Amino acid sequence: MNETTTTTTTTTGKGEKKTIVQVVDEKTNTKTRVEITDENSNKKIFYRVNKKQKNKKKRPNDDSEHPQQPGPNQCHYFVKRKNRYCHLCTKKGKLYCGEHAVFDPENQERIPCPYDNAHSVVKKDLEKHLERCNSRPRPKDECYVENCNIRDITALERTKEKTPREELKEMSKEAFDKFVERILNAYNDAFKGQEIPTEILDHEALNERKIETHGGKHAIQQASILGHLEKINSLNKDDVYLEFGAGKGELTYYVRKAVGDPSTYILVDRRNFRMKFDRENKKKKGEDSSNPNEENENNNETQSDSDKSLTVQKRLYMDIKDLCLEKLNLLKDKKLVGVSKHLCGCATDLTLKCLVNYTDAVPNSVKTVFIALCCHQICKYGMYCNPEYLTHYGFDQEDFEKICVLTTWAICGKREAKSDNKEGEEDEEEDDEEEAKDELKKSELEDGENPDEPHWSGMTFEERTAFGRKCKRFLDMGRVHYLKNHGYKDVKLVHYVTQKYSLENCALIVNNM
């Protein structure tokens, strides 16, 4: 191979000299490798360039203008995106594979699925396929009322040229300092010198009930949640447990283990998760469930053969914004215990609005609420449950959006690496707070979150972290006032675990008995 080597020496503004050696392939006129030597530290950096392009094997007759024609028993469907014919094989005498048979003019067997044209189905089996197709539209649940829990739809539709983060960074130092001072004054007035208590209940509560856990941080959080529910006498078989943002149903699984059978559970989530823990909830005594995603055709309700051990579980695949609890038959003449870990951003406000709407229609129907709060950076003004609280402190929609941005300072930046787990904890999955990790990643990049470098705000890393937590708690206190103003009793914020187990360690607890 003929290569050309070019050597250049550069000097940085700090007087540091670097020697750069570039190797170019004369045939393709592309760089194949680069060596950079720092003469001050004698460090050498070596890396290859365009390695994939260099080693890529060209298929015979791989011409963009004249693609290779399909061979014998090869599908004749031309894939435009890849500029080639489909590689799948065909049946004898056919021109198209099973997936692309719908494009065969002589095809009488397969047709595109009416629900999703991306796949096809044998024509004679269409009726059966439509009954089990994953793309089929789900029937609306009895409790579906569109947007019934959204406070102000018009506020959600409002758009601006600049993001709240950009507006913050464009503020003058004086204006930004005044804004920070306004938030701190509002926080101090909202809490009136009171601190949020830390109540971490011993995770031995799980062992006392002989509940097997998967260990690690999740077990500590689950145990504290169960301990708080037990403390306020909310682990009773006669109540209905509703998990908001249920995901795979892990919290419901542990609650059911603590409560026992017979009992009733409702799980709400807008996404169709791999229902890992539903399988355990659906087991009958002495029976193993072989299908983890097995569902009962009757509204996903699960029950055993004996009425004495009857346990019902119902999944609602819907957004909390459309959930009308008044229309849910399972709640009739029952007390509701609402739980969640963690409920991201505006989902918390939608949940609180949902519960208040329910108690307005059916008084004294909500017994207990436990919500582990998180992800305030994705709250939306049109969904925030208590705008009057913001107005009282002189904050409008723009101010609210800026406060939401500032809450990211509480949880982004320094984090322990997963490999540093000292207790052999299993990292089965990220905490639910990681649902907004893209938003946090964006904030870290835009803010230049390096604790060793000056920040555009003029605040140190520690000051920003403390201030971000105050922004979170200020918004949470508005939620506390909202519930109290609508007749809910004993509403409080509690640190249910330490920050060692979760940076989002604050919970909203309601004991409405």
Tab-separated table of C-alpha atoms in Angstrom, residues 145-158 319-323 346-354 356-357 379-391 395-401 404 475 478-479 482 486:
chain	number	residue	atom	x	y	z
A	145	VAL	CA	-62.219	10.476	29.761
A	146	GLU	CA	-59.882	12.381	27.467
A	147	ASN	CA	-57.805	15.107	29.147
A	148	CYS	CA	-59.986	15.094	32.259
A	149	ASN	CA	-56.987	15.735	34.523
A	150	ILE	CA	-55.259	18.475	32.507
A	151	ARG	CA	-55.695	21.862	34.151
A	152	ASP	CA	-54.953	24.177	31.203
A	153	ILE	CA	-54.557	22.752	27.685
A	154	THR	CA	-53.916	26.169	26.123
A	155	ALA	CA	-50.824	26.631	28.314
A	156	LEU	CA	-49.441	23.345	26.969
A	157	GLU	CA	-49.839	24.532	23.383
A	158	ARG	CA	-47.844	27.705	23.956
A	319	ASP	CA	-52.262	8.086	30.271
A	320	ILE	CA	-53.054	9.409	33.749
A	321	LYS	CA	-54.351	12.579	32.092
A	322	ASP	CA	-57.349	10.540	30.830
A	323	LEU	CA	-58.026	8.536	34.006
A	346	CYS	CA	-46.070	16.332	35.468
A	347	ALA	CA	-47.331	12.758	36.008
A	348	THR	CA	-47.388	13.624	39.724
A	349	ASP	CA	-49.569	16.683	39.095
A	350	LEU	CA	-51.898	14.667	36.855
A	351	THR	CA	-52.186	12.058	39.622
A	352	LEU	CA	-53.024	14.637	42.289
A	353	LYS	CA	-55.629	16.245	40.007
A	354	CYS	CA	-57.038	12.774	39.314
A	356	VAL	CA	-58.917	15.380	43.841
A	357	ASN	CA	-61.447	14.954	41.024
A	379	CYS	CA	-43.077	19.451	34.778
A	380	LYS	CA	-45.421	21.541	32.617
A	381	TYR	CA	-47.231	24.690	33.678
A	382	GLY	CA	-50.518	23.606	32.083
A	383	MET	CA	-50.468	20.471	34.259
A	384	TYR	CA	-49.056	21.879	37.512
A	385	CYS	CA	-51.853	21.407	40.018
A	386	ASN	CA	-51.511	24.669	42.012
A	387	PRO	CA	-50.924	27.783	39.843
A	388	GLU	CA	-52.492	29.943	42.595
A	389	TYR	CA	-49.570	28.994	44.829
A	390	LEU	CA	-47.144	30.272	42.202
A	391	THR	CA	-49.124	33.476	41.709
A	395	PHE	CA	-44.267	33.629	39.674
A	396	ASP	CA	-45.855	33.311	36.211
A	397	GLN	CA	-45.537	30.582	33.576
A	398	GLU	CA	-42.129	31.758	32.375
A	399	ASP	CA	-40.805	31.841	35.936
A	400	PHE	CA	-42.198	28.349	36.581
A	401	GLU	CA	-40.436	26.964	33.509
A	404	CYS	CA	-38.068	23.610	36.552
A	475	LEU	CA	-42.736	23.076	43.824
A	478	GLY	CA	-47.360	23.736	46.225
A	479	ARG	CA	-48.628	20.191	45.761
A	482	TYR	CA	-53.208	21.850	46.770
A	486	HIS	CA	-59.195	20.196	48.748
